[in-house]
Coordinates of C-alpha atoms in Angstrom, one line a residue:
Chain A
X390 CA -13.8 -51.9 114.8
X391 CA -16.8 -49.8 114.0
X392 CA -19.3 -52.4 115.0
X393 CA -17.8 -52.6 118.5
X394 CA -17.7 -48.9 119.0
X395 CA -21.4 -48.6 119.8
X396 CA -22.2 -51.3 122.4
X397 CA -25.8 -51.4 123.5
X398 CA -25.3 -50.3 127.1
X399 CA -22.0 -48.6 127.6
X400 CA -20.7 -48.7 131.0
X401 CA -20.6 -45.1 132.4
X402 CA -17.4 -45.5 134.3
X403 CA -15.7 -47.0 131.3
X404 CA -16.8 -44.2 129.2
X405 CA -15.5 -41.6 131.6
X406 CA -12.2 -43.5 131.8
X407 CA -11.8 -43.5 128.0
X408 CA -12.6 -39.9 127.8
X409 CA -10.1 -39.0 130.4
X410 CA -7.5 -41.1 128.6
X411 CA -8.3 -39.4 125.3
X412 CA -7.9 -35.9 126.9
X413 CA -4.7 -37.0 128.5
X414 CA -3.4 -38.3 125.2
X415 CA -4.3 -35.1 123.4
X416 CA -2.5 -32.9 125.9
X417 CA 0.5 -35.2 125.8
X418 CA 0.5 -34.6 122.0
X419 CA 0.2 -30.8 122.5
X420 CA 3.1 -30.8 125.0
X421 CA 5.2 -32.9 122.7
X422 CA 4.6 -30.5 119.8
X423 CA 5.5 -27.5 121.9
X424 CA 8.7 -29.1 123.2
X425 CA 9.7 -30.3 119.8
X426 CA 9.4 -26.7 118.4
X427 CA 10.8 -24.7 121.3
X428 CA 13.4 -26.9 122.9
X429 CA 16.3 -26.2 120.5
X430 CA 15.9 -22.5 120.9
X431 CA 15.6 -22.8 124.6
X432 CA 18.7 -24.9 124.7
X433 CA 20.6 -22.3 122.6
X434 CA 19.6 -19.7 125.3
X435 CA 20.8 -22.0 128.1
X436 CA 24.1 -22.6 126.3
X437 CA 24.6 -18.9 125.6
X438 CA 24.5 -18.2 129.3
X439 CA 27.2 -20.7 130.2
X440 CA 30.9 -20.4 129.9
X441 CA 34.0 -22.3 130.8
X442 CA 33.5 -25.9 131.9
X443 CA 29.8 -25.4 132.5
X444 CA 29.4 -25.3 128.8
X445 CA 30.4 -29.0 128.5
X446 CA 28.0 -30.4 131.0
X447 CA 24.6 -31.2 129.7
X448 CA 21.8 -29.7 131.7
X449 CA 18.2 -29.1 131.0
X450 CA 17.5 -26.2 133.4
X451 CA 19.3 -22.9 133.7
X452 CA 22.2 -23.2 136.1
X453 CA 24.1 -20.0 135.4
X454 CA 23.4 -16.5 134.2
X455 CA 26.7 -15.6 132.7
X456 CA 26.4 -12.9 130.1
X457 CA 30.1 -13.0 129.1
X458 CA 29.3 -14.6 125.8
X459 CA 27.0 -11.8 124.9
X460 CA 29.5 -9.2 126.0
X461 CA 32.3 -10.7 123.9
X462 CA 30.1 -11.2 120.8
X463 CA 28.7 -7.6 121.0
X464 CA 32.0 -5.9 121.8
X465 CA 34.8 -7.8 120.2
X466 CA 34.9 -8.5 116.5
X467 CA 32.6 -7.2 113.7
X468 CA 29.4 -8.8 114.9
X469 CA 27.5 -5.5 115.6
X470 CA 28.5 -4.3 112.2
X471 CA 27.2 -7.5 110.7
X472 CA 23.9 -7.0 112.5
X473 CA 23.7 -3.5 111.2
X474 CA 24.4 -4.7 107.6
X475 CA 21.6 -7.3 107.9
X476 CA 19.2 -4.6 109.1
X477 CA 20.2 -2.2 106.3
X478 CA 19.9 -4.9 103.6
X479 CA 16.6 -6.3 104.8
X480 CA 15.0 -2.9 105.2
X481 CA 16.1 -1.6 101.8
X482 CA 15.0 -4.8 100.1
X483 CA 11.6 -4.7 101.7
X484 CA 11.1 -1.0 100.9
X485 CA 12.1 -1.4 97.2
X486 CA 10.1 -4.6 96.6
X487 CA 6.9 -3.2 98.3
X488 CA 7.2 0.0 96.2
X489 CA 7.6 -1.9 93.0
X490 CA 5.0 -4.6 93.9
X491 CA 2.1 -2.4 94.9
X492 CA 1.6 -0.8 91.5
X493 CA 2.4 -4.0 89.7
X494 CA -0.1 -5.9 91.8
X495 CA -2.7 -3.3 90.9
X496 CA -2.1 -3.8 87.2
X497 CA -2.1 -7.6 87.7
X498 CA -5.3 -7.8 89.8
X499 CA -7.5 -4.9 88.6
X500 CA -6.8 -4.4 84.9
X501 CA -7.7 -7.1 82.4
X502 CA -5.3 -7.5 79.5
X503 CA -4.1 -10.2 77.2
X504 CA -1.3 -12.4 78.6
X505 CA -2.0 -11.6 82.2
X506 CA -2.3 -15.2 83.2
X507 CA 1.0 -16.0 81.5
X508 CA 2.7 -13.0 83.2
X509 CA 1.5 -14.2 86.7
X510 CA 2.8 -17.7 85.9
X511 CA 6.2 -16.3 84.9
X512 CA 6.4 -14.3 88.1
X513 CA 5.4 -17.4 90.1
X514 CA 8.0 -19.5 88.4
X515 CA 10.8 -16.9 89.1
X516 CA 10.1 -17.5 92.8
X517 CA 10.7 -21.2 92.2
X518 CA 14.1 -20.5 90.7
X519 CA 16.9 -22.3 92.5
X520 CA 19.2 -19.6 93.7
X521 CA 22.2 -21.5 92.5
X522 CA 20.9 -21.3 88.9
X523 CA 21.4 -17.5 88.7
X524 CA 24.5 -17.5 91.0
X525 CA 27.1 -17.6 88.2
X526 CA 25.4 -15.0 86.1
X527 CA 24.8 -12.7 89.1
X528 CA 28.4 -13.1 90.1
X529 CA 29.5 -11.8 86.7
X530 CA 27.0 -8.9 87.0
X531 CA 28.0 -8.0 90.5
X532 CA 31.7 -7.8 89.4
X533 CA 30.8 -5.9 86.3
X534 CA 29.0 -3.2 88.3
X535 CA 31.8 -3.1 90.8
X536 CA 29.4 -4.2 93.6
X537 CA 31.5 -7.1 94.7
X538 CA 31.9 -7.0 98.5
X539 CA 29.3 -4.3 99.0
X540 CA 25.8 -4.4 100.5
X541 CA 24.5 -3.2 97.1
X542 CA 25.2 -6.6 95.6
X543 CA 22.9 -8.1 98.2
X544 CA 20.1 -5.6 97.9
X545 CA 20.1 -6.1 94.1
X546 CA 20.2 -9.9 94.2
X547 CA 17.6 -10.4 97.0
X548 CA 15.0 -8.9 94.6
X549 CA 15.0 -12.2 92.9
X550 CA 13.0 -13.8 95.7
X551 CA 11.4 -10.9 97.5
X552 CA 9.9 -9.2 94.4
X553 CA 8.0 -12.2 93.0
X554 CA 6.8 -13.1 96.4
X555 CA 5.5 -9.6 97.3
X556 CA 3.8 -9.2 93.9
X557 CA 2.1 -12.5 94.2
X558 CA 0.8 -12.0 97.7
X559 CA -0.4 -8.4 97.1
X560 CA -2.1 -9.5 93.9
X561 CA -4.1 -12.1 95.8
X562 CA -5.0 -9.5 98.4
X563 CA -6.0 -6.8 95.9
X564 CA -8.0 -9.2 93.7
X565 CA -10.5 -9.8 96.6
X566 CA -11.3 -6.1 97.1
X567 CA -14.7 -4.9 95.8
X568 CA -15.0 -3.1 92.5
X569 CA -17.1 -0.3 93.9
X570 CA -14.0 1.1 95.5
X571 CA -12.5 2.1 92.2
X572 CA -15.7 3.0 90.4
X573 CA -16.4 6.1 92.5
X574 CA -12.8 7.2 92.0
X575 CA -13.0 6.7 88.3
X576 CA -16.2 8.7 88.1
X577 CA -14.4 11.5 90.0
X578 CA -11.8 11.4 87.3
X579 CA -9.0 10.0 89.3
X580 CA -5.9 8.7 87.4
X581 CA -4.9 5.0 88.0
X582 CA -1.9 6.2 90.0
X583 CA -4.2 8.2 92.3
X584 CA -6.5 5.2 92.6
X585 CA -3.5 3.1 93.8
X586 CA -2.2 5.8 96.1
X587 CA -5.4 7.2 97.5
X588 CA -7.9 4.3 97.4
X589 CA -6.0 1.0 97.7
X590 CA -2.9 1.9 99.7
X591 CA -4.8 2.9 102.8
X592 CA -6.8 -0.3 102.6
X593 CA -3.7 -2.4 101.8
X594 CA -1.7 -1.5 105.0
X595 CA -2.5 -4.8 106.7
X596 CA -1.5 -6.8 103.7
X597 CA 1.6 -4.7 103.2
X598 CA 2.7 -5.3 106.8
X599 CA 2.3 -9.0 106.4
X600 CA 4.1 -9.2 103.1
X601 CA 6.8 -6.8 104.2
X602 CA 7.4 -8.9 107.3
X603 CA 7.7 -12.1 105.4
X604 CA 10.0 -10.5 102.8
X605 CA 12.1 -9.1 105.7
X606 CA 12.5 -12.6 107.2
X607 CA 13.5 -14.0 103.8
X608 CA 16.1 -11.3 103.3
X609 CA 17.3 -11.6 106.9
X610 CA 17.9 -15.3 106.6
X611 CA 19.5 -15.5 103.2
X612 CA 22.8 -17.2 103.0
X613 CA 24.0 -18.3 99.6
X614 CA 24.2 -14.8 97.9
X615 CA 25.6 -13.3 101.1
X616 CA 28.3 -16.0 101.2
X617 CA 29.3 -15.5 97.5
X618 CA 29.1 -11.7 96.9
X619 CA 30.7 -10.5 100.1
X620 CA 34.1 -11.4 101.3
X621 CA 35.3 -9.1 104.1
X622 CA 34.3 -9.6 107.8
X623 CA 33.0 -6.0 108.1
X624 CA 30.5 -6.3 105.1
X625 CA 29.1 -9.7 106.0
X626 CA 25.5 -10.2 107.1
X627 CA 24.7 -12.1 110.2
X628 CA 23.9 -15.6 108.7
X629 CA 27.4 -15.7 107.1
X630 CA 29.0 -14.2 110.2
X631 CA 27.5 -17.0 112.4
X632 CA 28.4 -19.7 109.9
X633 CA 32.0 -18.5 110.0
X634 CA 32.3 -18.1 113.8
X635 CA 35.0 -20.4 114.8
X636 CA 37.8 -20.4 117.4
X637 CA 41.2 -18.8 116.9
X638 CA 42.9 -22.2 117.1
X639 CA 40.5 -23.7 114.7
X640 CA 40.0 -26.7 117.0
X641 CA 38.1 -25.2 119.8
X642 CA 34.6 -24.1 118.6
X643 CA 33.3 -21.2 120.7
X644 CA 29.9 -22.7 121.2
X645 CA 28.9 -20.3 123.9
X646 CA 29.6 -17.3 121.6
X647 CA 27.9 -18.9 118.6
X648 CA 24.8 -19.5 120.6
X649 CA 24.8 -16.0 122.0
X650 CA 25.1 -14.6 118.5
X651 CA 22.3 -17.0 117.4
X652 CA 20.0 -15.8 120.1
X653 CA 20.7 -12.1 119.3
X654 CA 19.9 -12.7 115.6
X655 CA 16.8 -14.8 116.3
X656 CA 15.2 -12.9 119.1
X657 CA 13.8 -10.1 116.9
X658 CA 12.3 -12.6 114.6
X659 CA 10.8 -14.6 117.5
X660 CA 9.3 -11.4 118.9
X661 CA 7.9 -10.5 115.5
X662 CA 6.4 -14.0 115.1
X663 CA 4.7 -13.8 118.5
X664 CA 3.3 -10.3 117.9
X665 CA 2.2 -10.8 114.3
X666 CA 1.4 -14.5 114.2
X667 CA -2.1 -14.1 112.8
X668 CA -0.9 -11.8 110.1
X669 CA 2.0 -14.1 109.2
X670 CA -0.2 -17.2 109.0
X671 CA -2.6 -15.2 106.7
X672 CA 0.3 -14.1 104.5
X673 CA 1.9 -17.5 104.3
X674 CA -1.3 -19.2 103.2
X675 CA -2.2 -16.4 100.8
X676 CA 1.2 -16.6 99.2
X677 CA 1.5 -20.3 99.6
X678 CA 4.9 -19.8 98.2
X679 CA 7.8 -20.8 100.4
X680 CA 9.2 -20.7 103.9
Chain B
X303 CA -14.7 -5.1 88.0
X304 CA -17.0 -3.1 85.7
X305 CA -18.4 -4.3 82.4
X306 CA -16.0 -2.3 80.3
X307 CA -13.0 -3.7 82.0
X308 CA -14.3 -7.2 81.5
X309 CA -14.4 -7.3 77.8
X310 CA -10.9 -8.5 77.5
X311 CA -7.9 -7.0 75.8
X312 CA -9.0 -7.2 72.2
X313 CA -9.8 -4.1 70.0
X314 CA -12.5 -2.0 71.6
X315 CA -16.0 -2.9 70.5
X316 CA -17.3 -0.4 67.8
X317 CA -20.3 0.7 69.8
X318 CA -18.4 1.7 72.9
X319 CA -18.8 5.4 73.6
X320 CA -15.6 7.3 73.0
X321 CA -15.2 8.3 76.6
X322 CA -15.2 4.7 77.8
X323 CA -12.7 3.4 75.4
X324 CA -10.4 6.4 76.1
X325 CA -10.7 5.5 79.8
X326 CA -9.9 1.9 79.1
X327 CA -6.9 2.9 76.9
X328 CA -5.6 5.1 79.7
X329 CA -6.1 2.2 82.2
X330 CA -4.1 -0.2 79.9
X331 CA -1.4 2.4 79.4
X332 CA -0.9 2.9 83.1
X333 CA -1.1 -0.8 83.7
X334 CA 1.9 -1.2 81.4
X335 CA 3.6 1.6 83.1
X336 CA 3.0 0.1 86.5
X337 CA 4.3 -3.3 85.4
X338 CA 7.4 -2.1 83.6
X339 CA 9.7 -1.3 86.5
X340 CA 8.9 -4.6 88.3
X341 CA 9.4 -6.6 85.1
X342 CA 12.6 -4.8 84.3
X343 CA 14.1 -5.5 87.7
X344 CA 13.1 -9.2 87.4
X345 CA 14.6 -9.5 83.9
X346 CA 17.7 -7.8 85.2
X347 CA 18.2 -10.0 88.4
X348 CA 16.7 -13.3 87.2
X349 CA 16.4 -13.5 83.4
X350 CA 19.7 -12.2 82.4
X351 CA 21.8 -14.0 85.1
X352 CA 20.0 -17.3 84.3
X353 CA 20.9 -16.8 80.6
X354 CA 24.5 -16.1 81.5
X355 CA 24.7 -19.2 83.7
X356 CA 23.5 -21.4 80.9
X357 CA 25.9 -19.6 78.5
X358 CA 28.9 -20.2 80.9
X359 CA 28.0 -23.9 81.1
X360 CA 28.7 -24.0 77.3
X361 CA 32.1 -22.3 77.6
X362 CA 35.5 -22.9 79.3
X363 CA 35.0 -20.0 81.7
X364 CA 37.2 -19.9 84.8
X365 CA 36.7 -17.8 87.9
X366 CA 39.7 -15.7 87.3
X367 CA 38.9 -15.0 83.6
X368 CA 35.2 -14.7 83.0
X369 CA 35.4 -12.3 80.0
X370 CA 37.8 -14.6 78.3
X371 CA 35.4 -17.5 78.1
X372 CA 35.5 -19.4 74.9
X373 CA 32.7 -21.6 73.3
X374 CA 33.1 -25.1 74.5
X375 CA 29.9 -26.8 73.3
X376 CA 28.4 -29.5 75.5
X377 CA 31.7 -30.8 76.7
X378 CA 31.1 -29.7 80.3
X379 CA 28.1 -32.0 80.3
X380 CA 29.4 -34.9 78.3
X381 CA 32.5 -35.5 76.2
X382 CA 34.0 -38.7 74.7
X383 CA 37.7 -38.6 75.0
X384 CA 39.4 -40.8 72.5
X385 CA 42.8 -42.2 73.6
X386 CA 43.7 -42.8 70.0
X387 CA 43.8 -46.6 70.0
X388 CA 40.2 -47.2 69.6
X389 CA 39.9 -46.9 73.4
X390 CA 38.4 -43.9 75.2
X391 CA 36.5 -42.6 78.1
X392 CA 33.4 -40.5 78.9
X393 CA 34.1 -37.2 80.7
X394 CA 31.9 -34.3 81.9
X395 CA 29.2 -33.8 84.4
X396 CA 26.9 -36.5 83.3
X397 CA 29.7 -39.1 83.4
X398 CA 30.8 -38.1 86.8
X399 CA 30.2 -40.3 89.8
X400 CA 30.4 -37.3 92.1
X401 CA 27.5 -35.7 90.2
X402 CA 25.3 -38.7 90.4
X403 CA 26.1 -39.1 94.0
X404 CA 25.0 -35.5 94.6
X405 CA 21.8 -36.2 92.6
X406 CA 21.1 -39.3 94.7
X407 CA 21.7 -37.4 97.9
X408 CA 19.4 -34.6 96.8
X409 CA 16.6 -37.0 95.8
X410 CA 17.0 -39.0 99.0
X411 CA 16.9 -35.8 101.1
X412 CA 13.8 -34.5 99.3
X413 CA 11.8 -37.7 99.4
X414 CA 12.5 -38.4 103.1
X415 CA 12.1 -34.9 104.4
X416 CA 9.0 -34.0 102.4
X417 CA 7.2 -37.3 103.4
X418 CA 8.1 -36.9 107.1
X419 CA 7.2 -33.2 107.0
X420 CA 3.8 -34.0 105.4
X421 CA 2.9 -36.6 107.9
X422 CA 4.1 -34.7 111.0
X423 CA 2.6 -31.5 109.6
X424 CA -0.7 -33.2 109.2
X425 CA -0.6 -34.4 112.8
X426 CA 0.3 -31.0 114.1
X427 CA -2.4 -29.4 111.9
X428 CA -5.0 -31.8 113.3
X429 CA -4.0 -30.9 116.8
X430 CA -4.2 -27.2 116.1
X431 CA -7.5 -27.5 114.4
X432 CA -9.1 -28.6 117.7
X433 CA -10.3 -25.9 120.0
X434 CA -8.5 -25.8 123.3
X435 CA -7.2 -23.4 125.9
X436 CA -3.9 -21.8 124.8
X437 CA -4.2 -22.7 121.2
X438 CA -2.8 -19.4 120.1
X439 CA 0.3 -19.9 122.2
X440 CA 0.8 -23.4 120.8
X441 CA 0.5 -22.0 117.3
X442 CA 3.0 -19.3 118.0
X443 CA 5.4 -21.9 119.5
X444 CA 5.1 -23.9 116.3
X445 CA 6.0 -20.9 114.2
X446 CA 9.4 -20.4 116.0
X447 CA 11.4 -23.0 114.1
X448 CA 10.1 -21.5 110.8
X449 CA 11.3 -18.0 111.8
X450 CA 14.8 -19.1 112.9
X451 CA 17.4 -18.5 110.2
X452 CA 18.4 -21.8 108.6
X453 CA 22.1 -21.1 109.4
X454 CA 21.2 -20.6 113.1
X455 CA 19.2 -23.8 113.2
X456 CA 22.1 -25.7 111.6
X457 CA 24.5 -24.4 114.2
X458 CA 22.0 -25.0 117.1
X459 CA 21.5 -28.6 116.0
X460 CA 25.2 -28.9 115.3
X461 CA 25.8 -28.2 119.0
X462 CA 22.9 -30.4 120.2
X463 CA 24.2 -33.3 118.0
X464 CA 27.8 -32.8 119.2
X465 CA 29.3 -36.2 119.8
X466 CA 30.9 -35.4 123.2
X467 CA 28.8 -32.7 124.8
X468 CA 25.6 -32.8 122.8
X469 CA 22.2 -32.9 124.5
X470 CA 20.8 -35.4 122.0
X471 CA 23.3 -38.1 123.0
X472 CA 22.7 -37.4 126.6
X473 CA 19.0 -37.6 126.1
X474 CA 19.2 -40.8 124.1
X475 CA 21.4 -42.5 126.7
X476 CA 19.2 -41.3 129.6
X477 CA 16.1 -42.7 127.9
X478 CA 18.0 -45.9 126.9
X479 CA 17.6 -45.3 123.1
X480 CA 21.3 -45.5 122.4
X481 CA 23.9 -47.3 124.5
X482 CA 26.9 -45.1 123.6
X483 CA 27.4 -41.6 122.2
X484 CA 26.9 -41.4 118.4
X485 CA 29.0 -39.1 116.3
X486 CA 26.0 -37.9 114.4
X487 CA 27.6 -35.3 112.1
X488 CA 31.1 -36.8 111.6
X489 CA 30.1 -40.4 110.9
X490 CA 29.1 -41.1 107.3
X491 CA 26.1 -43.3 108.3
X492 CA 24.3 -40.7 110.3
X493 CA 25.4 -37.4 108.6
X494 CA 22.5 -37.4 106.2
X495 CA 20.1 -38.3 109.1
X496 CA 21.4 -35.2 111.0
X497 CA 20.8 -33.0 107.9
X498 CA 17.3 -34.4 107.4
X499 CA 16.5 -33.9 111.1
X500 CA 17.4 -30.2 111.0
X501 CA 15.3 -29.7 107.9
X502 CA 12.3 -31.6 109.3
X503 CA 12.5 -29.6 112.5
X504 CA 12.7 -26.3 110.6
X505 CA 10.1 -26.9 107.9
X506 CA 7.4 -29.0 109.5
X507 CA 5.7 -25.9 111.0
X508 CA 5.3 -24.4 107.6
X509 CA 3.7 -27.5 106.3
X510 CA 1.5 -27.7 109.4
X511 CA 0.2 -24.1 108.8
X512 CA -0.5 -24.7 105.2
X513 CA -2.4 -27.9 106.0
X514 CA -4.2 -26.1 108.8
X515 CA -5.4 -23.5 106.5
X516 CA -6.9 -26.3 104.3
X517 CA -8.5 -27.9 107.3
X518 CA -10.1 -24.7 108.4
X519 CA -11.9 -24.5 105.1
X520 CA -13.8 -27.7 105.8
X521 CA -17.3 -26.9 107.1
X522 CA -17.8 -27.9 110.7
X523 CA -21.2 -29.4 110.0
X524 CA -19.6 -32.3 108.3
X525 CA -17.9 -33.3 111.5
X526 CA -21.0 -32.7 113.5
X527 CA -23.0 -35.0 111.2
X528 CA -20.3 -37.6 111.4
X529 CA -20.3 -37.4 115.2
X530 CA -24.0 -37.7 115.5
X531 CA -23.9 -40.8 113.2
X532 CA -21.3 -42.2 115.5
X533 CA -18.7 -42.7 112.8
X534 CA -15.3 -43.7 114.0
X535 CA -12.9 -40.7 114.1
X536 CA -10.2 -42.7 112.2
X537 CA -12.8 -43.4 109.5
X538 CA -13.8 -39.7 109.4
X539 CA -10.2 -38.8 108.8
X540 CA -9.7 -41.1 105.9
X541 CA -13.1 -40.6 104.3
X542 CA -13.8 -36.9 105.0
X543 CA -10.8 -34.9 106.2
X544 CA -8.1 -36.3 103.9
X545 CA -10.0 -36.0 100.6
X546 CA -11.2 -32.5 101.4
X547 CA -7.8 -31.3 102.4
X548 CA -6.0 -33.0 99.6
X549 CA -5.7 -30.0 97.2
X550 CA -4.0 -27.9 99.9
X551 CA -1.9 -30.8 100.8
X552 CA -0.7 -31.4 97.2
X553 CA 0.2 -27.7 96.8
X554 CA 2.2 -27.7 100.0
X555 CA 4.0 -30.9 99.1
X556 CA 5.0 -29.6 95.6
X557 CA 6.3 -26.3 97.0
X558 CA 8.2 -28.1 99.7
X559 CA 9.6 -30.7 97.2
X560 CA 10.9 -28.0 94.9
X561 CA 12.4 -26.2 97.9
X562 CA 14.0 -29.4 99.2
X563 CA 15.7 -30.1 95.8
X564 CA 17.7 -26.9 96.0
X565 CA 18.8 -27.4 99.6
X566 CA 22.2 -25.7 100.3
X567 CA 22.5 -23.8 103.7
X568 CA 22.0 -26.8 106.1
X569 CA 24.3 -29.1 104.3
X570 CA 27.0 -26.4 103.8
X571 CA 27.1 -25.4 107.4
X572 CA 26.2 -28.7 109.3
X573 CA 28.3 -31.2 107.3
X574 CA 30.9 -29.4 105.2
X575 CA 32.9 -31.5 102.7
X576 CA 31.1 -34.7 103.4
X577 CA 30.4 -36.9 100.3
X578 CA 27.4 -38.5 102.0
X579 CA 25.5 -35.2 102.2
X580 CA 26.8 -33.2 99.2
X581 CA 23.7 -32.1 97.3
X582 CA 23.4 -30.7 93.8
X583 CA 23.5 -27.1 94.9
X584 CA 26.5 -27.7 97.1
X585 CA 28.4 -29.5 94.3
X586 CA 27.6 -26.6 91.9
X587 CA 28.8 -24.1 94.5
X588 CA 32.0 -25.9 95.2
X589 CA 32.8 -26.2 91.5
X590 CA 32.0 -22.5 90.9
X591 CA 33.9 -20.9 93.7
X592 CA 36.2 -23.4 95.4
X593 CA 37.5 -25.8 92.8
X594 CA 38.0 -23.2 90.1
X595 CA 35.8 -25.1 87.6
X596 CA 33.4 -22.2 86.9
X597 CA 32.0 -23.6 83.6
X598 CA 31.6 -27.1 85.1
X599 CA 29.8 -25.6 88.1
X600 CA 27.5 -23.6 85.8
X601 CA 26.7 -26.9 84.0
X602 CA 25.7 -28.4 87.4
X603 CA 23.5 -25.3 88.2
X604 CA 21.9 -25.5 84.8
X605 CA 21.0 -29.2 85.3
X606 CA 19.4 -28.4 88.7
X607 CA 17.5 -25.6 87.1
X608 CA 16.2 -27.8 84.3
X609 CA 15.1 -30.5 86.8
X610 CA 13.2 -28.0 88.8
X611 CA 11.8 -26.3 85.7
X612 CA 10.5 -29.6 84.3
X613 CA 8.8 -30.5 87.6
X614 CA 7.2 -27.0 87.9
X615 CA 5.9 -27.1 84.3
X616 CA 4.5 -30.6 84.8
X617 CA 2.8 -29.4 88.0
X618 CA 1.3 -26.3 86.4
X619 CA 0.0 -28.5 83.5
X620 CA -1.6 -31.0 85.9
X621 CA -3.0 -28.6 88.4
X622 CA -4.2 -26.0 85.9
X623 CA -3.7 -23.2 88.4
X624 CA -6.5 -20.8 88.7
X625 CA -4.5 -17.7 87.9
X626 CA -7.3 -15.4 86.9
X627 CA -9.0 -16.0 90.2
X628 CA -12.2 -16.5 88.3
X629 CA -13.1 -19.9 89.8
X630 CA -14.2 -18.4 93.1

């Protein structure tokens, strides 16, 4: 192949044609990638705006703008409550993990002590735990503390994946900061807590936003614990509520409403992703942990 | 970091001025204080529950009577039941066909999805690594599947793969790929394909971004040099790009693989109660909370944990992770 790729006198027209073909192929690939990523969500929006028999005719472009699915999802049933529950749980989980992680990350990245590597390794391996491995033990604990069927059970259990993740990412961010930052503060007699609070925190905001966002998405999307520790319709979070949405007769699946609920749940995340995409990519690659 | 902080955690050197060692002691004390709450929470929500799960797997615990659990040895895992006439049978998790079916489903799922995601992710990363108008928008579009909750993607695809009204059957028939509608989710031949498809759609972007980060670390001059020398782009990919991006690729593959082994949400929502797709996590969950075999389900959870733990330890050994960040 390679010996033919540099003929002595390439025909100019030929070369132009191949270049045009290459560009065309490249853009075809780009279009395919975008369609592949976006189409299912687009189709969910289409479906959510249809009702009655229109629902059961396949179409690729919007044909109706019927908001009745949204109205019924947002007014009938516990869905608004479920949404509120999800917001509450995710915000609490993010706040607690960030608070615990900032100081821990300082200790792990700026202070040298014996066993630090092992400690980091342990924290990393906790984030690799299969959730199912702690499910039985957590279930016992949740019942023992009388947290069953309460949001507290979720805030507690979500720490298992948000905390290692935030500690890990913040440690990577803090490690790369120059030592001079601290030295001046140490000379001025600042305590380690003041160093974290006054020196690092103001510089860490971008990293905190990224990490908090990723932890928020993880908590928002979690399913297994939410399915196990919460039993009543009013206390559920949205992923479980959407998984459980089914028709009254049990035979007719309310696809329009399911898609409307799905769009409502996903829209905030999609907006976040579009706004913060650079930060998210940076956080994902720094954490390198999981989706 | 300053010199005094670099001299490790051993006893302070004799010549250190008293002020310095006092400072260092203070630093170590506050480090311990800073770490304690985080470690306590982790021990509380991860360590202790894991220990209890393993303990339950060695008892006869039932969902309705957890405190009354009695020691049962390894019988949840494997037990020889003697019929008394020299004949007998093996029982327990490791002798159960359902368990091995779940193991096979999980392994099959992990192998196929991770391979496809790696190849597709690489292709997307190569596209995104080019400079073109609207690249930021394409990258944002690629992130959308990643941000959509797994449950939502499972339901979205459940609707798209619907046998009567689904858009996939319509599309396939219009393009002439299939000649009659396929019951993707209900039929046992295609249920696993449907599950894999959803996972691939959802997770390829994550792979692509990790690989892209690796690609962007490769200095541009290498490509310039190859271009001037007139090296075939395919050759450049195999000889330059792939070896250089390999470390990032391996890390991404391992993390994805471990993630794929614990798959639960997609299977549970897209294809409930289907033997063809039941994975280890789903089987454990069913035994714990639906079949009232809490101890047996704990045994299944423990086995999955051990599998993942072994792979993780093996990986850490082989990769010798740079935890101190000193190799930079």
